GROMACS .gro file of C-alpha atoms in nm:
model
  358
    1UNK     CA    1  -1.501   1.087  -4.204
    2UNK     CA    2  -1.294   1.022  -4.517
    3UNK     CA    3  -0.977   1.054  -4.311
    4UNK     CA    4  -1.110   0.806  -4.052
    5UNK     CA    5  -1.187   0.554  -4.324
    6UNK     CA    6  -0.828   0.544  -4.452
    7UNK     CA    7  -0.663   0.206  -4.409
    8UNK     CA    8  -0.387   0.289  -4.163
    9UNK     CA    9  -0.607   0.526  -3.960
   10UNK     CA   10  -0.890   0.279  -3.906
   11UNK     CA   11  -0.643  -0.003  -3.838
   12UNK     CA   12  -0.447   0.193  -3.577
   13UNK     CA   13  -0.758   0.324  -3.401
   14UNK     CA   14  -0.912  -0.022  -3.403
   15UNK     CA   15  -0.595  -0.171  -3.253
   16UNK     CA   16  -0.584   0.098  -2.985
   17UNK     CA   17  -0.952   0.059  -2.904
   18UNK     CA   18  -0.934  -0.319  -2.875
   19UNK     CA   19  -0.614  -0.319  -2.673
   20UNK     CA   20  -0.413  -0.503  -2.938
   21UNK     CA   21  -0.182  -0.201  -2.940
   22UNK     CA   22  -0.108  -0.020  -2.610
   23UNK     CA   23  -0.218   0.343  -2.592
   24UNK     CA   24   0.134   0.483  -2.549
   25UNK     CA   25   0.375   0.703  -2.740
   26UNK     CA   26   0.617   0.411  -2.760
   27UNK     CA   27   0.357   0.194  -2.934
   28UNK     CA   28   0.292   0.467  -3.193
   29UNK     CA   29   0.669   0.508  -3.241
   30UNK     CA   30   0.680   0.155  -3.379
   31UNK     CA   31   0.449   0.252  -3.667
   32UNK     CA   32   0.592   0.383  -3.997
   33UNK     CA   33   0.670   0.754  -3.969
   34UNK     CA   34   0.447   0.992  -4.160
   35UNK     CA   35   0.188   1.267  -4.138
   36UNK     CA   36  -0.099   1.024  -4.074
   37UNK     CA   37   0.060   0.883  -3.759
   38UNK     CA   38   0.162   1.235  -3.652
   39UNK     CA   39  -0.199   1.347  -3.680
   40UNK     CA   40  -0.333   1.047  -3.490
   41UNK     CA   41  -0.084   1.121  -3.212
   42UNK     CA   42  -0.177   1.491  -3.202
   43UNK     CA   43  -0.548   1.404  -3.177
   44UNK     CA   44  -0.480   1.167  -2.887
   45UNK     CA   45  -0.266   1.429  -2.710
   46UNK     CA   46  -0.517   1.710  -2.767
   47UNK     CA   47  -0.799   1.502  -2.621
   48UNK     CA   48  -0.594   1.396  -2.319
   49UNK     CA   49  -0.564   1.030  -2.418
   50UNK     CA   50  -0.185   1.064  -2.438
   51UNK     CA   51   0.047   1.293  -2.240
   52UNK     CA   52   0.228   1.577  -2.416
   53UNK     CA   53   0.590   1.530  -2.517
   54UNK     CA   54   0.847   1.722  -2.721
   55UNK     CA   55   0.812   1.554  -3.060
   56UNK     CA   56   1.099   1.747  -3.219
   57UNK     CA   57   1.335   1.636  -2.943
   58UNK     CA   58   1.218   1.275  -2.981
   59UNK     CA   59   1.289   1.292  -3.356
   60UNK     CA   60   1.633   1.437  -3.288
   61UNK     CA   61   1.719   1.170  -3.030
   62UNK     CA   62   1.608   0.900  -3.276
   63UNK     CA   63   1.818   1.059  -3.551
   64UNK     CA   64   2.121   1.077  -3.320
   65UNK     CA   65   2.087   0.711  -3.227
   66UNK     CA   66   2.056   0.597  -3.591
   67UNK     CA   67   2.348   0.811  -3.709
   68UNK     CA   68   2.580   0.711  -3.425
   69UNK     CA   69   2.510   0.337  -3.448
   70UNK     CA   70   2.558   0.341  -3.826
   71UNK     CA   71   2.915   0.471  -3.802
   72UNK     CA   72   3.182   0.226  -3.910
   73UNK     CA   73   3.430   0.232  -3.620
   74UNK     CA   74   3.381   0.178  -3.248
   75UNK     CA   75   3.600   0.479  -3.164
   76UNK     CA   76   3.400   0.699  -3.400
   77UNK     CA   77   3.071   0.583  -3.247
   78UNK     CA   78   3.205   0.662  -2.901
   79UNK     CA   79   3.310   1.014  -3.001
   80UNK     CA   80   2.986   1.085  -3.187
   81UNK     CA   81   2.776   0.963  -2.894
   82UNK     CA   82   2.971   1.183  -2.656
   83UNK     CA   83   2.947   1.487  -2.888
   84UNK     CA   84   2.574   1.442  -2.954
   85UNK     CA   85   2.461   1.349  -2.603
   86UNK     CA   86   2.679   1.565  -2.381
   87UNK     CA   87   2.723   1.865  -2.607
   88UNK     CA   88   2.455   1.909  -2.876
   89UNK     CA   89   2.153   1.768  -2.691
   90UNK     CA   90   2.261   1.902  -2.353
   91UNK     CA   91   2.312   2.254  -2.493
   92UNK     CA   92   1.979   2.239  -2.675
   93UNK     CA   93   1.790   2.139  -2.362
   94UNK     CA   94   1.958   2.418  -2.167
   95UNK     CA   95   1.870   2.679  -2.428
   96UNK     CA   96   1.510   2.563  -2.466
   97UNK     CA   97   1.455   2.609  -2.089
   98UNK     CA   98   1.193   2.338  -2.070
   99UNK     CA   99   1.004   2.450  -2.380
  100UNK     CA  100   0.961   2.237  -2.690
  101UNK     CA  101   1.242   2.282  -2.939
  102UNK     CA  102   1.163   2.422  -3.283
  103UNK     CA  103   1.212   2.257  -3.620
  104UNK     CA  104   1.496   2.499  -3.699
  105UNK     CA  105   1.677   2.401  -3.378
  106UNK     CA  106   1.638   2.036  -3.474
  107UNK     CA  107   1.777   2.108  -3.821
  108UNK     CA  108   2.081   2.293  -3.685
  109UNK     CA  109   2.163   2.011  -3.442
  110UNK     CA  110   2.133   1.755  -3.723
  111UNK     CA  111   2.369   1.957  -3.943
  112UNK     CA  112   2.630   1.977  -3.667
  113UNK     CA  113   2.614   1.602  -3.612
  114UNK     CA  114   2.629   1.525  -3.984
  115UNK     CA  115   2.929   1.755  -4.017
  116UNK     CA  116   3.108   1.552  -3.748
  117UNK     CA  117   3.022   1.231  -3.934
  118UNK     CA  118   3.153   1.368  -4.266
  119UNK     CA  119   3.482   1.473  -4.109
  120UNK     CA  120   3.531   1.143  -3.923
  121UNK     CA  121   3.456   0.950  -4.243
  122UNK     CA  122   3.714   1.151  -4.435
  123UNK     CA  123   3.974   1.098  -4.163
  124UNK     CA  124   3.907   0.724  -4.171
  125UNK     CA  125   3.955   0.720  -4.550
  126UNK     CA  126   4.292   0.887  -4.493
  127UNK     CA  127   4.387   0.633  -4.223
  128UNK     CA  128   4.369   0.911  -3.966
  129UNK     CA  129   4.183   0.979  -3.642
  130UNK     CA  130   4.116   1.297  -3.447
  131UNK     CA  131   4.410   1.207  -3.224
  132UNK     CA  132   4.656   1.158  -3.513
  133UNK     CA  133   4.520   1.435  -3.736
  134UNK     CA  134   4.739   1.743  -3.774
  135UNK     CA  135   4.679   2.096  -3.900
  136UNK     CA  136   4.802   2.016  -4.249
  137UNK     CA  137   4.545   1.733  -4.269
  138UNK     CA  138   4.261   1.962  -4.163
  139UNK     CA  139   4.366   2.223  -4.417
  140UNK     CA  140   4.385   1.955  -4.685
  141UNK     CA  141   4.029   1.851  -4.604
  142UNK     CA  142   3.906   2.212  -4.600
  143UNK     CA  143   4.037   2.269  -4.953
  144UNK     CA  144   3.931   1.931  -5.092
  145UNK     CA  145   3.628   1.852  -5.306
  146UNK     CA  146   3.500   1.631  -5.024
  147UNK     CA  147   3.443   1.917  -4.777
  148UNK     CA  148   3.082   1.943  -4.656
  149UNK     CA  149   2.929   2.159  -4.383
  150UNK     CA  150   3.266   2.317  -4.313
  151UNK     CA  151   3.145   2.578  -4.063
  152UNK     CA  152   2.954   2.316  -3.865
  153UNK     CA  153   3.259   2.087  -3.870
  154UNK     CA  154   3.451   2.370  -3.707
  155UNK     CA  155   3.224   2.344  -3.403
  156UNK     CA  156   3.303   1.973  -3.379
  157UNK     CA  157   3.680   2.027  -3.407
  158UNK     CA  158   3.680   2.299  -3.141
  159UNK     CA  159   3.474   2.073  -2.912
  160UNK     CA  160   3.723   1.788  -2.970
  161UNK     CA  161   4.008   2.021  -2.877
  162UNK     CA  162   3.831   2.129  -2.557
  163UNK     CA  163   3.781   1.762  -2.464
  164UNK     CA  164   4.146   1.674  -2.536
  165UNK     CA  165   4.034   1.431  -2.808
  166UNK     CA  166   4.235   1.626  -3.067
  167UNK     CA  167   4.546   1.841  -3.028
  168UNK     CA  168   4.761   2.091  -3.218
  169UNK     CA  169   4.469   2.192  -3.440
  170UNK     CA  170   4.329   2.533  -3.524
  171UNK     CA  171   3.982   2.586  -3.668
  172UNK     CA  172   3.885   2.949  -3.600
  173UNK     CA  173   3.521   3.047  -3.567
  174UNK     CA  174   3.374   3.292  -3.816
  175UNK     CA  175   3.315   3.622  -3.640
  176UNK     CA  176   2.990   3.800  -3.714
  177UNK     CA  177   3.061   4.159  -3.817
  178UNK     CA  178   2.709   4.280  -3.877
  179UNK     CA  179   2.453   4.237  -4.155
  180UNK     CA  180   2.595   4.126  -4.489
  181UNK     CA  181   2.366   4.345  -4.700
  182UNK     CA  182   2.229   4.696  -4.702
  183UNK     CA  183   1.929   4.767  -4.479
  184UNK     CA  184   1.619   4.854  -4.684
  185UNK     CA  185   1.449   5.082  -4.432
  186UNK     CA  186   1.195   5.227  -4.676
  187UNK     CA  187   1.079   4.882  -4.789
  188UNK     CA  188   1.028   4.784  -4.424
  189UNK     CA  189   0.802   5.082  -4.352
  190UNK     CA  190   0.616   5.052  -4.684
  191UNK     CA  191   0.528   4.690  -4.602
  192UNK     CA  192   0.431   4.782  -4.246
  193UNK     CA  193   0.193   5.052  -4.371
  194UNK     CA  194   0.036   4.806  -4.615
  195UNK     CA  195  -0.025   4.550  -4.341
  196UNK     CA  196  -0.169   4.815  -4.111
  197UNK     CA  197  -0.429   4.938  -4.360
  198UNK     CA  198  -0.499   4.665  -4.618
  199UNK     CA  199  -0.825   4.504  -4.504
  200UNK     CA  200  -0.821   4.258  -4.796
  201UNK     CA  201  -0.544   4.061  -4.621
  202UNK     CA  202  -0.617   3.811  -4.346
  203UNK     CA  203  -0.593   3.977  -4.006
  204UNK     CA  204  -0.380   3.693  -3.866
  205UNK     CA  205  -0.128   3.736  -4.149
  206UNK     CA  206  -0.122   4.112  -4.096
  207UNK     CA  207  -0.052   4.068  -3.724
  208UNK     CA  208   0.222   3.810  -3.782
  209UNK     CA  209   0.386   4.029  -4.046
  210UNK     CA  210   0.382   4.334  -3.819
  211UNK     CA  211   0.540   4.137  -3.535
  212UNK     CA  212   0.830   4.062  -3.771
  213UNK     CA  213   0.849   4.410  -3.923
  214UNK     CA  214   0.817   4.613  -3.603
  215UNK     CA  215   0.955   4.381  -3.335
  216UNK     CA  216   1.203   4.161  -3.527
  217UNK     CA  217   1.032   3.833  -3.429
  218UNK     CA  218   1.127   3.517  -3.620
  219UNK     CA  219   0.841   3.302  -3.755
  220UNK     CA  220   0.940   3.036  -3.497
  221UNK     CA  221   0.884   3.285  -3.212
  222UNK     CA  222   0.560   3.420  -3.361
  223UNK     CA  223   0.415   3.072  -3.410
  224UNK     CA  224   0.467   2.985  -3.041
  225UNK     CA  225   0.281   3.285  -2.899
  226UNK     CA  226  -0.022   3.204  -2.684
  227UNK     CA  227  -0.323   3.412  -2.588
  228UNK     CA  228  -0.159   3.462  -2.248
  229UNK     CA  229   0.112   3.667  -2.420
  230UNK     CA  230  -0.153   3.933  -2.496
  231UNK     CA  231  -0.280   4.144  -2.205
  232UNK     CA  232  -0.534   4.427  -2.202
  233UNK     CA  233  -0.528   4.645  -1.890
  234UNK     CA  234  -0.674   4.994  -1.846
  235UNK     CA  235  -0.723   5.035  -2.219
  236UNK     CA  236  -0.362   4.947  -2.303
  237UNK     CA  237  -0.279   4.630  -2.496
  238UNK     CA  238   0.059   4.474  -2.430
  239UNK     CA  239   0.239   4.176  -2.577
  240UNK     CA  240   0.506   3.981  -2.392
  241UNK     CA  241   0.788   3.893  -2.631
  242UNK     CA  242   1.058   3.896  -2.364
  243UNK     CA  243   1.080   3.963  -1.992
  244UNK     CA  244   0.920   4.309  -2.023
  245UNK     CA  245   0.584   4.349  -2.205
  246UNK     CA  246   0.563   4.590  -2.496
  247UNK     CA  247   0.264   4.823  -2.537
  248UNK     CA  248   0.119   4.789  -2.886
  249UNK     CA  249   0.014   5.094  -3.089
  250UNK     CA  250  -0.359   5.116  -3.156
  251UNK     CA  251  -0.379   4.955  -3.504
  252UNK     CA  252  -0.160   4.660  -3.402
  253UNK     CA  253  -0.343   4.627  -3.070
  254UNK     CA  254  -0.675   4.594  -3.255
  255UNK     CA  255  -0.535   4.315  -3.472
  256UNK     CA  256  -0.397   4.136  -3.165
  257UNK     CA  257  -0.729   4.149  -2.977
  258UNK     CA  258  -0.915   4.039  -3.288
  259UNK     CA  259  -0.684   3.739  -3.327
  260UNK     CA  260  -0.740   3.638  -2.965
  261UNK     CA  261  -1.116   3.635  -3.028
  262UNK     CA  262  -1.140   3.474  -3.372
  263UNK     CA  263  -0.842   3.238  -3.383
  264UNK     CA  264  -0.934   2.887  -3.487
  265UNK     CA  265  -0.750   2.567  -3.561
  266UNK     CA  266  -0.781   2.408  -3.902
  267UNK     CA  267  -0.801   2.068  -3.734
  268UNK     CA  268  -1.146   1.910  -3.706
  269UNK     CA  269  -1.070   1.607  -3.490
  270UNK     CA  270  -0.971   1.678  -3.135
  271UNK     CA  271  -1.073   2.044  -3.151
  272UNK     CA  272  -1.031   2.206  -2.813
  273UNK     CA  273  -0.995   2.557  -2.677
  274UNK     CA  274  -0.648   2.617  -2.815
  275UNK     CA  275  -0.411   2.833  -2.609
  276UNK     CA  276  -0.215   2.923  -2.923
  277UNK     CA  277  -0.247   3.266  -3.082
  278UNK     CA  278  -0.185   3.105  -3.422
  279UNK     CA  279  -0.327   2.749  -3.407
  280UNK     CA  280  -0.200   2.497  -3.659
  281UNK     CA  281  -0.337   2.213  -3.865
  282UNK     CA  282  -0.279   1.954  -3.594
  283UNK     CA  283  -0.512   1.968  -3.293
  284UNK     CA  284  -0.357   2.123  -2.987
  285UNK     CA  285  -0.052   2.239  -3.183
  286UNK     CA  286   0.052   2.585  -3.303
  287UNK     CA  287   0.118   2.662  -3.667
  288UNK     CA  288   0.464   2.537  -3.761
  289UNK     CA  289   0.748   2.785  -3.806
  290UNK     CA  290   0.780   2.672  -4.168
  291UNK     CA  291   0.410   2.733  -4.242
  292UNK     CA  292   0.425   3.072  -4.070
  293UNK     CA  293   0.730   3.163  -4.277
  294UNK     CA  294   0.550   3.062  -4.598
  295UNK     CA  295   0.252   3.281  -4.513
  296UNK     CA  296   0.481   3.578  -4.454
  297UNK     CA  297   0.667   3.514  -4.779
  298UNK     CA  298   0.337   3.520  -4.966
  299UNK     CA  299   0.292   3.873  -4.832
  300UNK     CA  300   0.615   3.968  -5.009
  301UNK     CA  301   0.822   3.973  -4.689
  302UNK     CA  302   1.184   3.860  -4.713
  303UNK     CA  303   1.225   3.704  -4.371
  304UNK     CA  304   1.598   3.732  -4.295
  305UNK     CA  305   1.643   4.069  -4.466
  306UNK     CA  306   1.337   4.219  -4.298
  307UNK     CA  307   1.435   4.098  -3.952
  308UNK     CA  308   1.789   4.227  -3.997
  309UNK     CA  309   1.654   4.568  -4.096
  310UNK     CA  310   1.421   4.577  -3.797
  311UNK     CA  311   1.696   4.474  -3.553
  312UNK     CA  312   1.938   4.722  -3.708
  313UNK     CA  313   1.700   5.015  -3.657
  314UNK     CA  314   1.588   4.906  -3.311
  315UNK     CA  315   1.948   4.858  -3.199
  316UNK     CA  316   2.029   5.212  -3.309
  317UNK     CA  317   1.744   5.349  -3.096
  318UNK     CA  318   1.751   5.134  -2.781
  319UNK     CA  319   2.019   5.014  -2.535
  320UNK     CA  320   2.115   4.649  -2.572
  321UNK     CA  321   1.969   4.559  -2.229
  322UNK     CA  322   1.630   4.709  -2.317
  323UNK     CA  323   1.638   4.540  -2.658
  324UNK     CA  324   1.704   4.200  -2.501
  325UNK     CA  325   1.435   4.231  -2.232
  326UNK     CA  326   1.161   4.354  -2.463
  327UNK     CA  327   1.225   4.143  -2.774
  328UNK     CA  328   1.323   3.821  -2.599
  329UNK     CA  329   1.667   3.794  -2.760
  330UNK     CA  330   1.993   3.706  -2.589
  331UNK     CA  331   2.187   3.999  -2.445
  332UNK     CA  332   2.499   3.904  -2.641
  333UNK     CA  333   2.298   3.918  -2.965
  334UNK     CA  334   2.156   4.256  -2.868
  335UNK     CA  335   2.506   4.391  -2.796
  336UNK     CA  336   2.633   4.272  -3.135
  337UNK     CA  337   2.346   4.441  -3.317
  338UNK     CA  338   2.397   4.761  -3.119
  339UNK     CA  339   2.762   4.766  -3.224
  340UNK     CA  340   2.668   4.692  -3.584
  341UNK     CA  341   2.424   4.984  -3.580
  342UNK     CA  342   2.696   5.204  -3.427
  343UNK     CA  343   2.469   5.290  -3.137
  344UNK     CA  344   2.670   5.446  -2.853
  345UNK     CA  345   2.488   5.387  -2.524
  346UNK     CA  346   2.788   5.440  -2.299
  347UNK     CA  347   2.635   5.758  -2.159
  348UNK     CA  348   2.278   5.625  -2.138
  349UNK     CA  349   2.274   5.565  -1.762
  350UNK     CA  350   2.432   5.905  -1.696
  351UNK     CA  351   2.175   6.076  -1.916
  352UNK     CA  352   1.886   5.907  -1.732
  353UNK     CA  353   2.041   6.008  -1.401
  354UNK     CA  354   2.063   6.373  -1.512
  355UNK     CA  355   1.697   6.367  -1.623
  356UNK     CA  356   1.587   6.248  -1.279
  357UNK     CA  357   1.784   6.522  -1.108
  358UNK     CA  358   1.635   6.787  -1.336
   0.00000   0.00000   0.00000
C-alpha cells in the first residue's frame, strides 16, 4: 500500500486507468527510466495487462540508437549503425535462440559498441578514418594513454576488415589457452560438502551453489531455470541443463524437489504461479543473474574460479560432446576445456565399441 501511494506510481496508474496514457509498452517507455517504472511494467506483464517482451534487448536497442546518433560524423554514424545492427544485435539474437538475453550479454554488447566509438573518436582526432588508417596508426593507438577496451576494439577492427571498410590492418585475437590460475579442487569439494549438509543455509542457496559447483552452471543459467527443467520419473530426479537431462544424486535431488514445492516470489503485487525455479523480486520474473551471483558470493563461492575448476575436472572425465549436451555449453567451448584438461578422448568411441562386443 505504501508503494501504491508513491507519487509516480499513483500518477501512472491513474493515467492508465483513466485512458490519459495508453496501456502500451511504448507509453511506459516515455516515462523516466527507473526501478519504479520497471516494477509497474512487470506487474502489468505478470497480470496479463501487457504482453511480454525482452526488456534487456529493448534497453540495448535504445542504447545503440542513442550512441550511434550522438557520434560526430555522418560516416562514423553509418559505420556504427551497420556494426551494431547487422553484427552485434544480429549475432546476439542468433545466439539467444528466441530466449530473452541476459544482463551480462547486454553488458558485453555495450562494451563492444563503446570500444568502436572510442577508436573512431581517436581516429577522428588524428584526422584519420578506418579507410585511411594504417597499421602504424593502430599500433600507436594501442600503446597510447587513450586506449580503452582494447580487446573489444579488436573485434570491431576485424569486422571492419571483413566488410572491406578497413584494409592492410592486423589486430590478432587473443587465443584462450586454458584457465589462468591453478584449480583448487579441494576447495570445490569442501564447499560442495558444506552445501549438501549444512541445514542452517537456505535450501534455495544450497541448490544454486551445488549447480555451480557440480555442474559448472553460471548464475545467469541458474537464474533462468524453470520448474519444467526438473523431472521426477520412476524415483529418479533429473535436471535438464542441456539437450540431455542429468540424473541428480539423492541429496541434490531432494533440494531440487523441495525448491519446486516451496519456491516463492518476493513480489507482492501481481503474484502468480511463477514458472521460475528461482523467482525474483519483480512479479513474473526470475531472480536476476547479478542477484544470484551475490547470493552465491555470500556463501563464500568465487564464481569464475569455482566454475573453471568444475569445468576443468568435468572435461578431464567426459568427452567434449557429452559435456556439451549435458551442461548446455557450446561444443567448441567443451573441446577447449577438454584440451586444457589434457583429456584424450580419441579412443573413446573405439573403447565403447569394444565394450559392446564383449
